[in-house]
PDB file of C-alpha atoms in Angstrom:
ATOM      1  CA  GLN A1109      28.853-143.543 -72.987  1.00 85.00           C
ATOM      2  CA  VAL A1110      29.444-142.284 -69.372  1.00 88.00           C
ATOM      3  CA  HIS A1111      27.359-139.326 -68.512  1.00 91.00           C
ATOM      4  CA  LEU A1112      27.109-136.839 -65.518  1.00 96.00           C
ATOM      5  CA  VAL A1113      24.306-134.259 -65.840  1.00 97.00           C
ATOM      6  CA  GLU A1114      23.958-131.495 -63.357  1.00 97.00           C
ATOM      7  CA  SER A1115      20.759-129.620 -62.606  1.00 97.00           C
ATOM      8  CA  GLY A1116      19.171-127.216 -60.083  1.00 97.00           C
ATOM      9  CA  GLY A1117      21.338-124.121 -60.435  1.00 97.00           C
ATOM     10  CA  GLY A1118      19.663-120.781 -60.765  1.00 97.00           C
ATOM     11  CA  VAL A1119      19.549-117.255 -59.221  1.00 97.00           C
ATOM     12  CA  VAL A1120      18.998-117.024 -55.516  1.00 97.00           C
ATOM     13  CA  GLN A1121      19.072-114.433 -52.894  1.00 97.00           C
ATOM     14  CA  PRO A1122      21.900-114.320 -50.255  1.00 97.00           C
ATOM     15  CA  GLY A1123      21.036-116.370 -47.168  1.00 97.00           C
ATOM     16  CA  ARG A1124      18.833-118.647 -49.047  1.00 97.00           C
ATOM     17  CA  SER A1125      19.242-122.327 -50.052  1.00 97.00           C
ATOM     18  CA  LEU A1126      19.531-124.466 -53.205  1.00 98.00           C
ATOM     19  CA  ARG A1127      19.896-128.185 -54.003  1.00 98.00           C
ATOM     20  CA  LEU A1128      21.986-129.381 -56.867  1.00 98.00           C
ATOM     21  CA  SER A1129      21.695-132.914 -58.449  1.00 98.00           C
ATOM     22  CA  CYS A1130      23.766-134.906 -60.568  1.00 98.00           C
ATOM     23  CA  ALA A1131      22.597-137.838 -62.546  1.00 98.00           C
ATOM     24  CA  ALA A1132      25.169-140.549 -63.413  1.00 97.00           C
ATOM     25  CA  SER A1133      24.642-143.169 -66.180  1.00 95.00           C
ATOM     26  CA  GLN A1134      26.610-145.855 -67.839  1.00 94.00           C
ATOM     27  CA  PHE A1135      28.909-146.713 -65.012  1.00 94.00           C
ATOM     28  CA  THR A1136      28.570-148.361 -61.689  1.00 95.00           C
ATOM     29  CA  PHE A1137      27.754-145.191 -59.723  1.00 97.00           C
ATOM     30  CA  SER A1138      27.875-146.945 -56.096  1.00 97.00           C
ATOM     31  CA  ASP A1139      31.496-148.034 -56.789  1.00 96.00           C
ATOM     32  CA  TYR A1140      32.804-144.494 -57.112  1.00 96.00           C
ATOM     33  CA  ILE A1141      33.779-141.551 -54.903  1.00 95.00           C
ATOM     34  CA  MET A1142      32.112-138.500 -56.128  1.00 97.00           C
ATOM     35  CA  TYR A1143      33.152-134.782 -55.997  1.00 97.00           C
ATOM     36  CA  TRP A1144      31.751-131.374 -56.563  1.00 98.00           C
ATOM     37  CA  VAL A1145      33.997-128.742 -58.097  1.00 97.00           C
ATOM     38  CA  ARG A1146      33.222-125.218 -58.806  1.00 97.00           C
ATOM     39  CA  GLN A1147      34.494-122.374 -60.882  1.00 97.00           C
ATOM     40  CA  SER A1148      33.606-118.700 -60.085  1.00 96.00           C
ATOM     41  CA  PRO A1149      33.253-116.313 -63.217  1.00 93.00           C
ATOM     42  CA  GLY A1150      36.776-115.686 -64.580  1.00 90.00           C
ATOM     43  CA  LYS A1151      38.413-117.839 -62.074  1.00 93.00           C
ATOM     44  CA  GLY A1152      40.198-121.225 -61.679  1.00 93.00           C
ATOM     45  CA  LEU A1153      38.818-124.612 -60.505  1.00 94.00           C
ATOM     46  CA  GLU A1154      38.144-125.304 -56.910  1.00 94.00           C
ATOM     47  CA  TRP A1155      37.379-128.559 -55.233  1.00 94.00           C
ATOM     48  CA  VAL A1156      34.161-128.179 -53.087  1.00 96.00           C
ATOM     49  CA  SER A1157      33.217-131.497 -51.629  1.00 97.00           C
ATOM     50  CA  PHE A1158      33.952-135.231 -51.568  1.00 94.00           C
ATOM     51  CA  ILE A1159      31.615-138.075 -50.633  1.00 97.00           C
ATOM     52  CA  SER A1160      32.630-141.698 -50.243  1.00 96.00           C
ATOM     53  CA  THR A1161      30.967-144.605 -52.130  1.00 96.00           C
ATOM     54  CA  ASP A1162      28.412-145.282 -49.327  1.00 96.00           C
ATOM     55  CA  GLY A1163      27.948-141.683 -48.339  1.00 96.00           C
ATOM     56  CA  THR A1164      29.154-142.092 -44.827  1.00 96.00           C
ATOM     57  CA  ASN A1165      32.403-140.010 -45.401  1.00 96.00           C
ATOM     58  CA  LYS A1166      32.285-136.448 -46.515  1.00 96.00           C
ATOM     59  CA  TYR A1167      34.822-133.604 -46.764  1.00 95.00           C
ATOM     60  CA  TYR A1168      34.398-129.922 -47.600  1.00 96.00           C
ATOM     61  CA  THR A1169      36.577-127.171 -48.541  1.00 95.00           C
ATOM     62  CA  ASP A1170      36.796-124.680 -45.560  1.00 95.00           C
ATOM     63  CA  SER A1171      34.745-121.888 -47.233  1.00 96.00           C
ATOM     64  CA  VAL A1172      31.566-124.094 -47.385  1.00 97.00           C
ATOM     65  CA  GLU A1173      32.054-126.311 -44.312  1.00 96.00           C
ATOM     66  CA  GLY A1174      28.836-126.122 -42.305  1.00 97.00           C
ATOM     67  CA  ARG A1175      26.784-124.513 -45.000  1.00 98.00           C
ATOM     68  CA  PHE A1176      26.982-127.255 -47.860  1.00 98.00           C
ATOM     69  CA  THR A1177      26.033-130.798 -47.652  1.00 98.00           C
ATOM     70  CA  ALA A1178      26.885-133.678 -50.067  1.00 98.00           C
ATOM     71  CA  SER A1179      24.670-136.673 -50.374  1.00 98.00           C
ATOM     72  CA  ARG A1180      24.025-139.444 -52.624  1.00 98.00           C
ATOM     73  CA  ASP A1181      21.303-142.018 -53.584  1.00 98.00           C
ATOM     74  CA  ASN A1182      22.963-144.948 -55.036  1.00 98.00           C
ATOM     75  CA  SER A1183      19.610-146.539 -55.895  1.00 97.00           C
ATOM     76  CA  ARG A1184      18.884-143.521 -58.191  1.00 97.00           C
ATOM     77  CA  ASN A1185      22.527-143.120 -59.376  1.00 97.00           C
ATOM     78  CA  THR A1186      22.263-139.466 -58.297  1.00 98.00           C
ATOM     79  CA  LEU A1187      24.443-137.063 -56.392  1.00 98.00           C
ATOM     80  CA  TYR A1188      23.187-133.958 -54.510  1.00 98.00           C
ATOM     81  CA  LEU A1189      24.723-130.926 -53.094  1.00 98.00           C
ATOM     82  CA  HIS A1190      22.423-128.948 -50.587  1.00 98.00           C
ATOM     83  CA  MET A1191      23.663-125.398 -50.112  1.00 98.00           C
ATOM     84  CA  ASP A1192      22.441-123.333 -47.291  1.00 98.00           C
ATOM     85  CA  ASN A1193      23.028-119.660 -46.360  1.00 97.00           C
ATOM     86  CA  LEU A1194      24.487-119.009 -49.690  1.00 98.00           C
ATOM     87  CA  ARG A1195      26.654-116.017 -50.139  1.00 98.00           C
ATOM     88  CA  PRO A1196      27.577-113.874 -53.228  1.00 97.00           C
ATOM     89  CA  GLU A1197      31.058-115.634 -53.243  1.00 96.00           C
ATOM     90  CA  ASP A1198      29.270-118.828 -53.872  1.00 98.00           C
ATOM     91  CA  THR A1199      28.309-117.745 -57.221  1.00 98.00           C
ATOM     92  CA  ALA A1200      29.979-120.321 -59.682  1.00 97.00           C
ATOM     93  CA  THR A1201      29.346-123.002 -62.088  1.00 97.00           C
ATOM     94  CA  TYR A1202      29.202-126.240 -60.285  1.00 98.00           C
ATOM     95  CA  TYR A1203      30.377-129.473 -61.707  1.00 97.00           C
ATOM     96  CA  CYS A1204      29.978-133.054 -60.483  1.00 97.00           C
ATOM     97  CA  MET A1205      32.970-135.248 -61.397  1.00 97.00           C
ATOM     98  CA  THR A1206      34.543-138.721 -60.499  1.00 96.00           C
ATOM     99  CA  VAL A1207      37.537-140.527 -61.415  1.00 95.00           C
ATOM    100  CA  LEU A1208      36.844-143.765 -63.323  1.00 93.00           C
ATOM    101  CA  SER A1209      39.052-146.830 -63.414  1.00 90.00           C
ATOM    102  CA  LEU A1210      39.548-147.670 -67.088  1.00 88.00           C
ATOM    103  CA  ASP A1211      41.744-150.391 -68.744  1.00 85.00           C
ATOM    104  CA  SER A1212      43.999-147.673 -69.771  1.00 84.00           C
ATOM    105  CA  GLY A1213      44.264-146.078 -66.320  1.00 86.00           C
ATOM    106  CA  ASN A1214      42.294-143.692 -64.026  1.00 90.00           C
ATOM    107  CA  SER A1215      40.282-141.033 -65.865  1.00 93.00           C
ATOM    108  CA  PRO A1216      38.377-137.989 -64.497  1.00 94.00           C
ATOM    109  CA  ILE A1217      34.940-137.479 -66.090  1.00 95.00           C
ATOM    110  CA  TRP A1218      32.943-134.298 -65.581  1.00 95.00           C
ATOM    111  CA  GLY A1219      29.472-133.037 -66.196  1.00 95.00           C
ATOM    112  CA  LEU A1220      28.854-129.945 -68.139  1.00 93.00           C
ATOM    113  CA  GLY A1221      28.045-128.074 -64.979  1.00 96.00           C
ATOM    114  CA  THR A1222      25.113-125.885 -63.681  1.00 97.00           C
ATOM    115  CA  LEU A1223      25.308-122.173 -62.854  1.00 97.00           C
ATOM    116  CA  VAL A1224      24.562-120.876 -59.400  1.00 98.00           C
ATOM    117  CA  THR A1225      24.324-116.924 -59.085  1.00 98.00           C
ATOM    118  CA  VAL A1226      23.834-115.546 -55.646  1.00 97.00           C
ATOM    119  CA  SER A1227      22.583-112.079 -55.965  1.00 96.00           C
ATOM    120  CA  SER A1228      19.904-109.734 -54.212  1.00 93.00           C
TER     121      SER A1228
ATOM    122  CA  GLU B 744      47.123-130.376 -49.742  1.00 90.00           C
ATOM    123  CA  THR B 745      49.058-130.854 -52.817  1.00 94.00           C
ATOM    124  CA  VAL B 746      49.827-127.469 -54.460  1.00 96.00           C
ATOM    125  CA  MET B 747      49.794-127.501 -58.272  1.00 97.00           C
ATOM    126  CA  THR B 748      51.970-124.698 -59.967  1.00 98.00           C
ATOM    127  CA  GLN B 749      51.469-124.115 -63.600  1.00 98.00           C
ATOM    128  CA  SER B 750      53.971-121.975 -65.592  1.00 94.00           C
ATOM    129  CA  PRO B 751      53.866-119.682 -67.399  1.00 96.00           C
ATOM    130  CA  ALA B 752      50.756-117.891 -66.519  1.00 96.00           C
ATOM    131  CA  THR B 753      50.516-116.721 -70.068  1.00 97.00           C
ATOM    132  CA  LEU B 754      52.135-118.058 -73.156  1.00 96.00           C
ATOM    133  CA  SER B 755      52.106-116.394 -76.456  1.00 95.00           C
ATOM    134  CA  VAL B 756      52.874-118.685 -79.445  1.00 95.00           C
ATOM    135  CA  SER B 757      52.369-118.432 -83.219  1.00 95.00           C
ATOM    136  CA  PRO B 758      49.967-120.618 -85.070  1.00 94.00           C
ATOM    137  CA  GLY B 759      51.942-123.664 -86.447  1.00 95.00           C
ATOM    138  CA  GLU B 760      54.506-123.481 -83.708  1.00 96.00           C
ATOM    139  CA  THR B 761      54.892-125.627 -80.594  1.00 97.00           C
ATOM    140  CA  ALA B 762      53.582-124.693 -77.023  1.00 97.00           C
ATOM    141  CA  THR B 763      55.151-126.279 -73.923  1.00 97.00           C
ATOM    142  CA  LEU B 764      53.102-125.839 -70.743  1.00 98.00           C
ATOM    143  CA  SER B 765      54.488-126.983 -67.280  1.00 98.00           C
ATOM    144  CA  CYS B 766      52.799-128.224 -64.073  1.00 98.00           C
ATOM    145  CA  ARG B 767      54.637-128.957 -60.939  1.00 98.00           C
ATOM    146  CA  ALA B 768      53.105-130.622 -57.751  1.00 97.00           C
ATOM    147  CA  SER B 769      54.431-130.072 -54.280  1.00 96.00           C
ATOM    148  CA  GLN B 770      54.621-133.752 -53.529  1.00 95.00           C
ATOM    149  CA  SER B 771      54.352-136.723 -55.715  1.00 95.00           C
ATOM    150  CA  VAL B 772      51.064-137.553 -57.464  1.00 95.00           C
ATOM    151  CA  GLY B 773      52.375-140.667 -59.354  1.00 94.00           C
ATOM    152  CA  ASN B 774      50.949-140.374 -62.808  1.00 94.00           C
ATOM    153  CA  ASN B 775      47.385-139.263 -61.568  1.00 95.00           C
ATOM    154  CA  LEU B 776      47.499-136.047 -63.614  1.00 97.00           C
ATOM    155  CA  ALA B 777      45.159-134.690 -65.991  1.00 97.00           C
ATOM    156  CA  TRP B 778      45.174-131.743 -68.552  1.00 98.00           C
ATOM    157  CA  TYR B 779      42.176-129.809 -69.500  1.00 98.00           C
ATOM    158  CA  GLN B 780      41.505-127.115 -72.258  1.00 97.00           C
ATOM    159  CA  GLN B 781      38.798-124.591 -71.383  1.00 96.00           C
ATOM    160  CA  LYS B 782      37.332-121.777 -73.642  1.00 95.00           C
ATOM    161  CA  PRO B 783      35.079-119.179 -72.395  1.00 91.00           C
ATOM    162  CA  GLY B 784      31.611-120.243 -71.338  1.00 89.00           C
ATOM    163  CA  GLN B 785      32.490-123.935 -71.865  1.00 92.00           C
ATOM    164  CA  ALA B 786      33.156-126.794 -69.244  1.00 92.00           C
ATOM    165  CA  PRO B 787      36.772-128.024 -69.003  1.00 94.00           C
ATOM    166  CA  ARG B 788      37.602-130.445 -71.764  1.00 96.00           C
ATOM    167  CA  LEU B 789      39.671-133.442 -70.705  1.00 96.00           C
ATOM    168  CA  LEU B 790      42.687-133.741 -73.085  1.00 98.00           C
ATOM    169  CA  ILE B 791      45.161-136.021 -71.024  1.00 97.00           C
ATOM    170  CA  TYR B 792      44.747-138.458 -68.186  1.00 97.00           C
ATOM    171  CA  GLY B 793      47.161-140.569 -66.486  1.00 95.00           C
ATOM    172  CA  ALA B 794      49.672-137.921 -67.139  1.00 97.00           C
ATOM    173  CA  SER B 795      50.271-139.106 -70.848  1.00 97.00           C
ATOM    174  CA  ILE B 796      47.141-140.839 -72.151  1.00 97.00           C
ATOM    175  CA  ARG B 797      44.948-138.855 -74.655  1.00 96.00           C
ATOM    176  CA  ALA B 798      41.399-138.756 -73.820  1.00 95.00           C
ATOM    177  CA  THR B 799      38.995-140.057 -76.576  1.00 92.00           C
ATOM    178  CA  GLY B 800      38.829-137.932 -79.668  1.00 95.00           C
ATOM    179  CA  ILE B 801      41.784-135.586 -78.775  1.00 97.00           C
ATOM    180  CA  PRO B 802      44.192-134.889 -81.619  1.00 96.00           C
ATOM    181  CA  ALA B 803      47.750-136.424 -81.535  1.00 97.00           C
ATOM    182  CA  ARG B 804      49.169-132.841 -81.573  1.00 97.00           C
ATOM    183  CA  PHE B 805      48.340-132.747 -77.808  1.00 98.00           C
ATOM    184  CA  SER B 806      50.860-134.943 -75.821  1.00 98.00           C
ATOM    185  CA  GLY B 807      51.406-135.319 -72.013  1.00 98.00           C
ATOM    186  CA  SER B 808      54.565-136.353 -70.088  1.00 97.00           C
ATOM    187  CA  GLY B 809      56.025-136.644 -66.791  1.00 97.00           C
ATOM    188  CA  SER B 810      55.543-138.443 -63.391  1.00 96.00           C
ATOM    189  CA  GLY B 811      55.826-137.739 -59.711  1.00 95.00           C
ATOM    190  CA  THR B 812      56.042-133.916 -59.295  1.00 97.00           C
ATOM    191  CA  ASP B 813      56.959-132.523 -62.945  1.00 98.00           C
ATOM    192  CA  PHE B 814      54.629-132.682 -65.753  1.00 98.00           C
ATOM    193  CA  THR B 815      54.407-131.304 -69.264  1.00 98.00           C
ATOM    194  CA  LEU B 816      51.646-130.656 -71.955  1.00 98.00           C
ATOM    195  CA  THR B 817      53.146-130.150 -75.314  1.00 98.00           C
ATOM    196  CA  ILE B 818      50.887-128.859 -78.258  1.00 97.00           C
ATOM    197  CA  SER B 819      52.562-129.106 -81.606  1.00 96.00           C
ATOM    198  CA  SER B 820      51.592-127.388 -84.861  1.00 95.00           C
ATOM    199  CA  LEU B 821      49.296-124.993 -82.870  1.00 95.00           C
ATOM    200  CA  GLN B 822      45.790-124.504 -84.555  1.00 95.00           C
ATOM    201  CA  SER B 823      43.547-121.317 -84.143  1.00 93.00           C
ATOM    202  CA  GLU B 824      41.192-123.477 -81.965  1.00 94.00           C
ATOM    203  CA  ASP B 825      44.000-124.449 -79.550  1.00 96.00           C
ATOM    204  CA  PHE B 826      44.328-120.901 -77.938  1.00 93.00           C
ATOM    205  CA  ALA B 827      42.464-121.129 -74.754  1.00 96.00           C
ATOM    206  CA  VAL B 828      43.203-121.742 -71.007  1.00 97.00           C
ATOM    207  CA  TYR B 829      44.878-124.896 -69.905  1.00 98.00           C
ATOM    208  CA  TYR B 830      44.526-126.494 -66.362  1.00 98.00           C
ATOM    209  CA  CYS B 831      46.453-129.415 -64.756  1.00 98.00           C
ATOM    210  CA  HIS B 832      44.639-131.495 -62.041  1.00 97.00           C
ATOM    211  CA  GLN B 833      46.011-134.104 -59.740  1.00 97.00           C
ATOM    212  CA  TYR B 834      43.784-136.772 -58.465  1.00 94.00           C
ATOM    213  CA  GLY B 835      46.444-138.807 -56.741  1.00 88.00           C
ATOM    214  CA  ASN B 836      44.698-138.540 -53.407  1.00 82.00           C
ATOM    215  CA  TRP B 837      41.040-137.728 -52.342  1.00 81.00           C
ATOM    216  CA  LEU B 838      41.856-134.023 -51.836  1.00 88.00           C
ATOM    217  CA  MET B 839      42.302-133.302 -55.532  1.00 92.00           C
ATOM    218  CA  THR B 840      43.674-129.946 -56.549  1.00 95.00           C
ATOM    219  CA  PHE B 841      44.048-127.768 -59.613  1.00 96.00           C
ATOM    220  CA  GLY B 842      46.647-125.630 -61.157  1.00 97.00           C
ATOM    221  CA  GLN B 843      45.866-121.881 -61.564  1.00 97.00           C
ATOM    222  CA  GLY B 844      45.965-122.234 -65.258  1.00 97.00           C
ATOM    223  CA  THR B 845      47.958-121.224 -68.162  1.00 97.00           C
ATOM    224  CA  ARG B 846      46.396-118.919 -70.902  1.00 97.00           C
ATOM    225  CA  LEU B 847      47.675-119.723 -74.347  1.00 96.00           C
ATOM    226  CA  ASP B 848      47.407-116.595 -76.560  1.00 94.00           C
ATOM    227  CA  ILE B 849      47.986-116.086 -80.232  1.00 89.00           C
ATOM    228  CA  LYS B 850      51.453-114.258 -80.785  1.00 87.00           C
TER     229      LYS B 850
END
């Protein structure tokens, strides 16, 4: 069964850094674009970053541009999100996700998320 | 950016009845549309992908329809466990976007 498992969340002070990881299994990780999506408490879902299959192309939502960096290690089937200069408004559950090509069609798959709390 | 607009924001329906949720895209997304159910403290649960394909383990009372810009999630014979927030999600291009959610309440 396809799995995405996030880790690395926690409580961090404003201005500090944190690195999230997402371990992928049971699919060919290197073939797929990967995303980070977040959800602030009581709010909706927000796309945060995109990284191409080989890691050379990356895009970010405006509010994290210049502070967050996505990367991937295809040899370890792992996606990362390095978050610098964290702000209280970055408090959210962070999910990694991708869109798999199945016989039946293209299906999103998600991890269960990791909670990041930015607070002094 | 493709803007996804869900309606209504809140829907109150009695158990056993049918709920119809709508999602409109500002431009065509083909059939690259998913629906999720989310309960407090839980990750989104994939219900429908490809606009109309039920994900593994999803009961037949959940059905999706539409293509292009207009999509519908229909939940028939509502059960108590169906009352939650529902999101639509387009992944037709790399800049994926989400609807703001519809809260399905017990009437």
